[in-house]
PDB file of C-alpha atoms in Angstrom:
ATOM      1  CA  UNK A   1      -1.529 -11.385 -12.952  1.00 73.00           C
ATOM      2  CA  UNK A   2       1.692 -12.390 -10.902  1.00 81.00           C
ATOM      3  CA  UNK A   3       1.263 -14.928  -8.093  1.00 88.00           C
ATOM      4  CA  UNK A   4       3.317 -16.895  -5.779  1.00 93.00           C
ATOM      5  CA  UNK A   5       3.148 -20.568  -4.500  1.00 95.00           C
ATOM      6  CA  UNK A   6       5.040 -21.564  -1.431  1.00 96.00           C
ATOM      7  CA  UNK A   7       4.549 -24.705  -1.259  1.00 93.00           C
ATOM      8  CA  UNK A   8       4.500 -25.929   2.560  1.00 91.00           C
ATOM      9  CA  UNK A   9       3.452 -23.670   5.471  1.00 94.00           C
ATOM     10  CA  UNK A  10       6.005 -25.080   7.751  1.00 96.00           C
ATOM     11  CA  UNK A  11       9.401 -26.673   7.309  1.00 97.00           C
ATOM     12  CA  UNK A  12      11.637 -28.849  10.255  1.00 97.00           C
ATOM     13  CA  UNK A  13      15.120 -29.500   9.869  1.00 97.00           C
ATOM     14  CA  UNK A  14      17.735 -30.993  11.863  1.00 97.00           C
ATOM     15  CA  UNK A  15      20.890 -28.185  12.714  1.00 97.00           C
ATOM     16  CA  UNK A  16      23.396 -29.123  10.024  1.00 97.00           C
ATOM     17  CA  UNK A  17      21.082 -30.823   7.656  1.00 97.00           C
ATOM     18  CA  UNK A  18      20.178 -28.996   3.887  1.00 97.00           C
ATOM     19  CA  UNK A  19      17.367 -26.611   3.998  1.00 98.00           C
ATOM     20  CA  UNK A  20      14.724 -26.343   0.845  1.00 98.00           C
ATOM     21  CA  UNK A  21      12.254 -24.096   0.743  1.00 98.00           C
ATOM     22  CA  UNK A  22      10.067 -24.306  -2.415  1.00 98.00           C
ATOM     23  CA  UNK A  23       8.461 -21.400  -4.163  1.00 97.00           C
ATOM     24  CA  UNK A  24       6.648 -21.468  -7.515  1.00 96.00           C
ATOM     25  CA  UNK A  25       5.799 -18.531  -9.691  1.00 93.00           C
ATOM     26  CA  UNK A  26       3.199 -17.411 -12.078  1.00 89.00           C
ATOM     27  CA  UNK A  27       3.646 -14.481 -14.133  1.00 81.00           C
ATOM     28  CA  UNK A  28       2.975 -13.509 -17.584  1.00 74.00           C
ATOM     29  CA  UNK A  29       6.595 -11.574 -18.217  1.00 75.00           C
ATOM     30  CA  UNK A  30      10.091 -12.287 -17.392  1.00 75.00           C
ATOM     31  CA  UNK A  31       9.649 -11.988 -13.443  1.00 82.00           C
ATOM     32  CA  UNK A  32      12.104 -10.429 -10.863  1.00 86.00           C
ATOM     33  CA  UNK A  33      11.818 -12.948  -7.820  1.00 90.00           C
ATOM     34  CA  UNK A  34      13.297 -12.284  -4.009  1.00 92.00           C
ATOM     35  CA  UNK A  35      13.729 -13.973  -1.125  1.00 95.00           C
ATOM     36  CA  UNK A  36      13.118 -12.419   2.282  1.00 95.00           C
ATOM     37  CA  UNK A  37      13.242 -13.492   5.984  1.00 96.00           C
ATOM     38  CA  UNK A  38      11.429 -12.146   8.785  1.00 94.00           C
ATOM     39  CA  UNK A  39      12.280 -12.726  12.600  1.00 92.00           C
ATOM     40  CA  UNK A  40       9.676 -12.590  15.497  1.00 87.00           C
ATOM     41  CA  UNK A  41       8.699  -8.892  15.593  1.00 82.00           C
ATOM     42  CA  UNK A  42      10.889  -7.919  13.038  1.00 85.00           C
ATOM     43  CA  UNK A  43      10.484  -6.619   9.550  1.00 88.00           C
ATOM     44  CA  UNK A  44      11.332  -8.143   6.786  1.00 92.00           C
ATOM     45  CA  UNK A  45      14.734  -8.532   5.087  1.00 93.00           C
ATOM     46  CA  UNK A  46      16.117  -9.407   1.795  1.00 92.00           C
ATOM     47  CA  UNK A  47      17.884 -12.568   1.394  1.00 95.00           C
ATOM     48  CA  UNK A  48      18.582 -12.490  -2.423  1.00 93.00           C
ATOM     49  CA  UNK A  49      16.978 -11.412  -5.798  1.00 89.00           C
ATOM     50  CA  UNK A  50      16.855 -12.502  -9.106  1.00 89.00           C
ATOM     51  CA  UNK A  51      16.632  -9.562 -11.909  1.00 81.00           C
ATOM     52  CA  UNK A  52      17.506 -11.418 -15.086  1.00 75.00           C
ATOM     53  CA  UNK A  53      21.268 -12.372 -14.887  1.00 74.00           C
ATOM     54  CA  UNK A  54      22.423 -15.463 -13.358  1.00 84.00           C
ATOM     55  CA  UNK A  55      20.040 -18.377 -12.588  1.00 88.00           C
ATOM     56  CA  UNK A  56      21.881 -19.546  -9.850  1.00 94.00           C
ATOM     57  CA  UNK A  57      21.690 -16.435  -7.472  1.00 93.00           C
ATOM     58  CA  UNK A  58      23.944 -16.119  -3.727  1.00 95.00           C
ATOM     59  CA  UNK A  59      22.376 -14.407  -1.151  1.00 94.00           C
ATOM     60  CA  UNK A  60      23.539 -13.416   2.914  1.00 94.00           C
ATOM     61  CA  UNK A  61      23.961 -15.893   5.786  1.00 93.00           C
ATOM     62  CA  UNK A  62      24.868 -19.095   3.238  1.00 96.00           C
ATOM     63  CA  UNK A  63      21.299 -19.019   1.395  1.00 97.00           C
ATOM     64  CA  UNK A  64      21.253 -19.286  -2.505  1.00 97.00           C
ATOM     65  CA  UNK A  65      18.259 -20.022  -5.165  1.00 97.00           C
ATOM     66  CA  UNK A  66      18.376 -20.678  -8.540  1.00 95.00           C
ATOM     67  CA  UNK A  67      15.883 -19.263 -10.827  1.00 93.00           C
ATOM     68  CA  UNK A  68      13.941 -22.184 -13.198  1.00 93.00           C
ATOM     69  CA  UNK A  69      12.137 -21.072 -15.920  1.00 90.00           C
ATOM     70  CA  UNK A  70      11.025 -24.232 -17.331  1.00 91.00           C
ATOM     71  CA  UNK A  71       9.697 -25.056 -13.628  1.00 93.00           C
ATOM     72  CA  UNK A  72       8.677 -21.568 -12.789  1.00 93.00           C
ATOM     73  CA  UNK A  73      10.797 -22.222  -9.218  1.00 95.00           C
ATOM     74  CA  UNK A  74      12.394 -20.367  -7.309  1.00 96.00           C
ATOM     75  CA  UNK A  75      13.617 -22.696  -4.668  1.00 97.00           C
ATOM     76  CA  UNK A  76      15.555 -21.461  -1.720  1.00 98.00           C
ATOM     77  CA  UNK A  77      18.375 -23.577  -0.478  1.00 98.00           C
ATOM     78  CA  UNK A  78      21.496 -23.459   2.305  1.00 98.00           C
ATOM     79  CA  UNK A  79      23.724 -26.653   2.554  1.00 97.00           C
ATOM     80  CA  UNK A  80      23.764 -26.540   6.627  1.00 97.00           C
ATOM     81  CA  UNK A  81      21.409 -25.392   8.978  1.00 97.00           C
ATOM     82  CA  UNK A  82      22.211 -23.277  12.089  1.00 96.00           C
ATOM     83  CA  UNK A  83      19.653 -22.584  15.008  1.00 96.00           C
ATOM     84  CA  UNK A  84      19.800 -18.948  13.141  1.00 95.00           C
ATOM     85  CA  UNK A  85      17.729 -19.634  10.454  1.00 96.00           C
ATOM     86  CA  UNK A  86      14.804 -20.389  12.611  1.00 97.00           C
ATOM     87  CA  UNK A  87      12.481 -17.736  11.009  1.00 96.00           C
ATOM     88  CA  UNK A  88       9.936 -17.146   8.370  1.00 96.00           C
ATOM     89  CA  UNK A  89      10.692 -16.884   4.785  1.00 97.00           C
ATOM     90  CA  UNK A  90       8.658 -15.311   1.869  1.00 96.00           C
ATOM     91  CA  UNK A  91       8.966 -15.239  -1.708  1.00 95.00           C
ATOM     92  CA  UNK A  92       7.898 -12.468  -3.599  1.00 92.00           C
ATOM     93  CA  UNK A  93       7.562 -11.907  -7.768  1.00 89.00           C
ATOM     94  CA  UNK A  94       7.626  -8.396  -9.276  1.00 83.00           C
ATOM     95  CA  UNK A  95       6.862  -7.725 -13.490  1.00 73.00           C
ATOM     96  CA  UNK A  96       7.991  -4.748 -14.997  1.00 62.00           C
ATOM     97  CA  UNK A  97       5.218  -2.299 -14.367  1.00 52.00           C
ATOM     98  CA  UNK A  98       7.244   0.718 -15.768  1.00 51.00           C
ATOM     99  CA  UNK A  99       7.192   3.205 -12.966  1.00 52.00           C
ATOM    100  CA  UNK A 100       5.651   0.792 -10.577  1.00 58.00           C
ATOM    101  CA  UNK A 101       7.673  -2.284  -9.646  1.00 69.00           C
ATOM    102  CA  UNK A 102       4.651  -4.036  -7.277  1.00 76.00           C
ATOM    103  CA  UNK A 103       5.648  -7.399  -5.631  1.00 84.00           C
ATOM    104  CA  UNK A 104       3.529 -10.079  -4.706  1.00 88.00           C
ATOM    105  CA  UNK A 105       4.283 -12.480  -1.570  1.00 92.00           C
ATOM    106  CA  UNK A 106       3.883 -15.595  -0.744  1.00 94.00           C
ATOM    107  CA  UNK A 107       2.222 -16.760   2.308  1.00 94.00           C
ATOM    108  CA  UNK A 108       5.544 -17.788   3.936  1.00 96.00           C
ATOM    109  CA  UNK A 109       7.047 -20.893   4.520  1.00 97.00           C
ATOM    110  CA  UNK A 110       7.895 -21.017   9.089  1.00 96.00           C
ATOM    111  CA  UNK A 111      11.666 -22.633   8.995  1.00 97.00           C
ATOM    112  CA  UNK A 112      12.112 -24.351  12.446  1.00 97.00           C
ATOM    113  CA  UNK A 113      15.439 -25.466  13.190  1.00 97.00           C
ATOM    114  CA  UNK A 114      16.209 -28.783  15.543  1.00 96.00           C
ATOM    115  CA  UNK A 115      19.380 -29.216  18.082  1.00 94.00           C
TER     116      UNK A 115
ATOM    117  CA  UNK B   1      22.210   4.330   7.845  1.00 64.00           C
ATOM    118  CA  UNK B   2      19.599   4.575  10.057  1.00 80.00           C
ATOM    119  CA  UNK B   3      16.380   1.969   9.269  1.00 92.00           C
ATOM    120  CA  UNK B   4      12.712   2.453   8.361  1.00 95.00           C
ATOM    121  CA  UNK B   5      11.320   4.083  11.644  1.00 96.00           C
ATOM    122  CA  UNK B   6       7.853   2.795  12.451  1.00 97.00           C
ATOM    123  CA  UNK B   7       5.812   3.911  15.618  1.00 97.00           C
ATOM    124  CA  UNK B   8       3.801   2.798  17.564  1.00 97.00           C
ATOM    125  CA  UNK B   9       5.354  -0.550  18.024  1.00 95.00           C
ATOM    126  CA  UNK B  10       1.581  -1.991  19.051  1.00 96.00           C
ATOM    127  CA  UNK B  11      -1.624  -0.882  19.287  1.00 97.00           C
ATOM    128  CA  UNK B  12      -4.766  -1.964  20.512  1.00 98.00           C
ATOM    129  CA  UNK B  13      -8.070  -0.658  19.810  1.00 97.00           C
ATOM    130  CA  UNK B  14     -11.836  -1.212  19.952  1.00 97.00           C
ATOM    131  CA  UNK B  15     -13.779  -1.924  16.656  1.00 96.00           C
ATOM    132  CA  UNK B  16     -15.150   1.421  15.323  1.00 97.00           C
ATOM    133  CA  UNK B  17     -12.331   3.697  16.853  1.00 97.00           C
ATOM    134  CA  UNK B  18      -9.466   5.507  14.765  1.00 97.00           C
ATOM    135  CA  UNK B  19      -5.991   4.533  14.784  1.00 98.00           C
ATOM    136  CA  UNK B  20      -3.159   6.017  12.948  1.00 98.00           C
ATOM    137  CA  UNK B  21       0.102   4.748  11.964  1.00 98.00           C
ATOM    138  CA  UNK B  22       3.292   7.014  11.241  1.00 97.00           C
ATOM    139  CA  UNK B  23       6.843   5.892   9.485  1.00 97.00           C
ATOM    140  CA  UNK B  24       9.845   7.215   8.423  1.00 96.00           C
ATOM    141  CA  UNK B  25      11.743   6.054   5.392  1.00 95.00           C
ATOM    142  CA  UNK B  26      15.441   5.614   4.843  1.00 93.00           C
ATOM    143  CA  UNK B  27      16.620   9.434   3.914  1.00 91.00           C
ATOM    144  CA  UNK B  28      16.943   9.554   0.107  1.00 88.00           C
ATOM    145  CA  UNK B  29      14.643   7.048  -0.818  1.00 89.00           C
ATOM    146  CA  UNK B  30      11.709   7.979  -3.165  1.00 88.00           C
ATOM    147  CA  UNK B  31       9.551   5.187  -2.390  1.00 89.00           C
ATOM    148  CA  UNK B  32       7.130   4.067   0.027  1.00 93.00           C
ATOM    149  CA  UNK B  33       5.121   1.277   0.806  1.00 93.00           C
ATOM    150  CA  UNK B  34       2.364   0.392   2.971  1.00 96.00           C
ATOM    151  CA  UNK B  35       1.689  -3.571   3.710  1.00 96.00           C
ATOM    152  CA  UNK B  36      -0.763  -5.362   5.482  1.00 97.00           C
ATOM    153  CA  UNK B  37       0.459  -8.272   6.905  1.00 94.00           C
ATOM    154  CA  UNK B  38      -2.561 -10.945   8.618  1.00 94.00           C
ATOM    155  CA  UNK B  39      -1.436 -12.930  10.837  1.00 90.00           C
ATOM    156  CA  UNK B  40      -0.200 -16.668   8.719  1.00 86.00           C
ATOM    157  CA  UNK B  41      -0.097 -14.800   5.192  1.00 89.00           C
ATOM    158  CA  UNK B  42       2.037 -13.022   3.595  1.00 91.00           C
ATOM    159  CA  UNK B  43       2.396  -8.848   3.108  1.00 93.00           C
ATOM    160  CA  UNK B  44      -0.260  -7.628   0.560  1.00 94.00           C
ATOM    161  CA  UNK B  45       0.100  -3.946  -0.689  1.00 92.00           C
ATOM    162  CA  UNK B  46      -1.827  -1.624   0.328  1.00 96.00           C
ATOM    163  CA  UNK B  47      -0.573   1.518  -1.365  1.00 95.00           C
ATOM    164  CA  UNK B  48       2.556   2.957  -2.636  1.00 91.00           C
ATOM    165  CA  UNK B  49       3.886   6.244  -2.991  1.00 92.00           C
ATOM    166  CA  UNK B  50       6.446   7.971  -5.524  1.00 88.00           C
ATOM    167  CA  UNK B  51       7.386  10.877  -3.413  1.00 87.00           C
ATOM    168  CA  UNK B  52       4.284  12.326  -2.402  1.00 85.00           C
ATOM    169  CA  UNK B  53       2.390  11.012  -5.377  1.00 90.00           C
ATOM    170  CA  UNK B  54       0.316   7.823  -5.259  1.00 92.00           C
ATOM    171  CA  UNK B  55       1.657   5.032  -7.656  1.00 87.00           C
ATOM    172  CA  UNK B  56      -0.796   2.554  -6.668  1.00 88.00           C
ATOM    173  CA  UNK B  57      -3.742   2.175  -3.972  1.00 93.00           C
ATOM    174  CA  UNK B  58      -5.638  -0.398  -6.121  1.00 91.00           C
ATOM    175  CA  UNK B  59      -5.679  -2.840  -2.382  1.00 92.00           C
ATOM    176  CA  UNK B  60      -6.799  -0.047  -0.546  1.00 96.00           C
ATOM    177  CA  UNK B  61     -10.092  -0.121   1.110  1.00 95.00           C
ATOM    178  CA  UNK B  62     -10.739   3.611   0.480  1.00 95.00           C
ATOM    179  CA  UNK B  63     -13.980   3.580   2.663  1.00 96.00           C
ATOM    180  CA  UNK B  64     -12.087   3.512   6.082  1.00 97.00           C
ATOM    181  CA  UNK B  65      -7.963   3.537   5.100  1.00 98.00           C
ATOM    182  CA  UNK B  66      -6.493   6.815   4.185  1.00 97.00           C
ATOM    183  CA  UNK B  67      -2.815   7.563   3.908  1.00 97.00           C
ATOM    184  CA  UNK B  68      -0.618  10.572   2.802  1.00 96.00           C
ATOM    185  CA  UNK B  69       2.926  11.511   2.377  1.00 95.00           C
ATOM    186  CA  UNK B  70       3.207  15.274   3.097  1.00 82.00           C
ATOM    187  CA  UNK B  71       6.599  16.723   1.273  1.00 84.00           C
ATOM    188  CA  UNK B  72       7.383  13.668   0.082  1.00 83.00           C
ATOM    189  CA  UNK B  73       9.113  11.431   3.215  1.00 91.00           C
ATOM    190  CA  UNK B  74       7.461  10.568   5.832  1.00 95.00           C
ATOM    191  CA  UNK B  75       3.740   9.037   5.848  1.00 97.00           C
ATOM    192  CA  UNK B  76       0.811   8.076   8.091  1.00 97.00           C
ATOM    193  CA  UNK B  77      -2.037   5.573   7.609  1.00 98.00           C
ATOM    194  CA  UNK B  78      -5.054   5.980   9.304  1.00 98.00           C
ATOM    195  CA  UNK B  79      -7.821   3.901   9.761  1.00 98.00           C
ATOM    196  CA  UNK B  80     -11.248   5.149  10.636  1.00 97.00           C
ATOM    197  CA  UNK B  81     -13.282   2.958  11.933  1.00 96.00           C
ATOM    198  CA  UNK B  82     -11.853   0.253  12.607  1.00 97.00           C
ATOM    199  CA  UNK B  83     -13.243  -2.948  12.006  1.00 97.00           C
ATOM    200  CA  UNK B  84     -11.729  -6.564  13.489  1.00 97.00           C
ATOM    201  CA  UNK B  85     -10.781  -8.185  10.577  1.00 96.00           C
ATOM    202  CA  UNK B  86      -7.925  -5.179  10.249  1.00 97.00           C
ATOM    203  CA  UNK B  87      -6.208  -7.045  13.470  1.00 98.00           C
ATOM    204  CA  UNK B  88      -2.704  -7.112  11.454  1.00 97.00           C
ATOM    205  CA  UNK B  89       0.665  -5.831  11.323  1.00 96.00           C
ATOM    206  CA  UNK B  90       1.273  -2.829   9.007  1.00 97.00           C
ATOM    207  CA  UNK B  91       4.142  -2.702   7.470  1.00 96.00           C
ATOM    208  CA  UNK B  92       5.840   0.296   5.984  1.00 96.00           C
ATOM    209  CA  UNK B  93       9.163  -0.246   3.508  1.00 93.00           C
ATOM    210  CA  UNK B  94      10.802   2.358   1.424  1.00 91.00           C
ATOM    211  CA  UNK B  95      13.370   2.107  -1.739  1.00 87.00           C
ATOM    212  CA  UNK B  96      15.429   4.471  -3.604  1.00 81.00           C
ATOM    213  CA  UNK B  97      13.400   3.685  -6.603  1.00 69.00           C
ATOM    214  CA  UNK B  98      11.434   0.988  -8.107  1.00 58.00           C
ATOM    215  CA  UNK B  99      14.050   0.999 -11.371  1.00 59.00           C
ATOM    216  CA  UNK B 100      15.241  -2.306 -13.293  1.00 55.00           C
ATOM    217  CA  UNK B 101      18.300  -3.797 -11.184  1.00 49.00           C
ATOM    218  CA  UNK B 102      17.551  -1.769  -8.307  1.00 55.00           C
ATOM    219  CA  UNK B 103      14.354  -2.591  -6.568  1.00 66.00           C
ATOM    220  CA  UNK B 104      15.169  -3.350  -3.198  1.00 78.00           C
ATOM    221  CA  UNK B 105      12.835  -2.729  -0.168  1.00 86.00           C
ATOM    222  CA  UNK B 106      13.688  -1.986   3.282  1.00 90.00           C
ATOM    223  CA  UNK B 107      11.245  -2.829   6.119  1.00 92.00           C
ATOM    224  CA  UNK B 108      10.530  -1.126   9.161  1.00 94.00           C
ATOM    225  CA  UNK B 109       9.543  -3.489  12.642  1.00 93.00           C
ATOM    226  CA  UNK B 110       5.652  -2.679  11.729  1.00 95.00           C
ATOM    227  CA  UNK B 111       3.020  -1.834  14.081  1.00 96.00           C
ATOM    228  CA  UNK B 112       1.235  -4.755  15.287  1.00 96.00           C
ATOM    229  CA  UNK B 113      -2.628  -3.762  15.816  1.00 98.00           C
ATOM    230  CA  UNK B 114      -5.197  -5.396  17.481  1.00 97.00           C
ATOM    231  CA  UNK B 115      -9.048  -4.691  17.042  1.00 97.00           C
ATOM    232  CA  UNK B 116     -11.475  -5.608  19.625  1.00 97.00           C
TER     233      UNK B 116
END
């Protein structure tokens, strides 16, 4: 069965400084992984995915992650915080179920983001 | 393109009542999703449809959730009765289709609910 690790509940960075949010994966084919954010009372939104091409994959507002098989990771990264980013992130992992693609999320990682 | 339409925004309810949820998908998209989202974890499926069919309701607690997708677009969940532990927000997400290189899910706001 798939499963994802975030590992840290709640992450505190200075505006400007690297962000890295960790995710480990477990799952017993070739996963697709994805990042999402979700704002206060907002749904959640896709940052980036990984479906089997590049390891190193770019994503909206500056994020990118870069897919680690040998460390099942999927770490999340962005080189310079802005107040923006303040949010929650999950990680999710989906196999190849044939006609049912069912992801699994992480517990989310709370991003707060320091003047 | 308009969103994933969710309503209500918020509920709030005493244990044992009913309470039903409604959303609208993106137009054109095949595939819907109901999540329930506790409040520190992450979204866990609770049932997803292909069209009007059900893919997979294996998280479903069948003994008080119900949900349907009448003509295949847009779907209500419906609790009955509700207990506290369901305090949560309920997510609904649709995609085109859950195909290889294309599996991208949309989220509505959600309906936060509160049992008490």
């Amino acid at each position: 069965a798939q499963s994802v690790t975030q590992l840290g509940s709640h992450v505190s960075v200075s505006e400007g400084a690297l962000v890295l949010l960790r995710c480990n994966y477990s799952s017993s084919v070739p996963p697709y992984l994805f990042w999402y954010v979700q704002y206060p009372n907002q749904g959640l939104q896709l940052l980036l995915k990984y479906t089997s091409a590049a390891t190193l994959v770019k994503g909206i507002n500056g994020f990118e992650a870069e897919f680690k098989k040998s460390e099942t990771s999927f770490h999340l990264t962005k080189p310079s915080a802005h107040m923006s980013d303040a949010a929650e992130y999950f990680c999710a992992v989906s196999e190849d179920g044939g006609s049912n693609y069912k992801q699994t999320f992480g517990k989310g990682t709370l991003l707060t983001v320091n003047p | 393109e308009a969103g994933v339409a969710q309503s209500p925004r918020y509920k709030i309810i005493e244990k044992r009542q009913s309470v039903a949820f409604w959303c609208n998908p993106i137009s054109g998209h095949a595939t819907l999703y109901w999540y329930q989202q506790i409040l520190g974890q992450g979204p866990k499926l609770l049932i997803q449809f292909q069209n009007n069919g059900v893919v997979d309701d294996s998280q479903l607690p069948k003994d008080r959730f119900s949900a349907e997708r009448l003509k295949g677009v847009d779907s209500t969940l419906k609790i009955q009765p509700a207990k506290l532990e369901d305090s949560a927000v309920y997510l609904c997400a649709s995609s085109f289709l859950a195909v290889r290189g294309r599996y991208e899910q949309y989220f509505g706001p959600g309906t936060r609910l509160t049992v008490t």
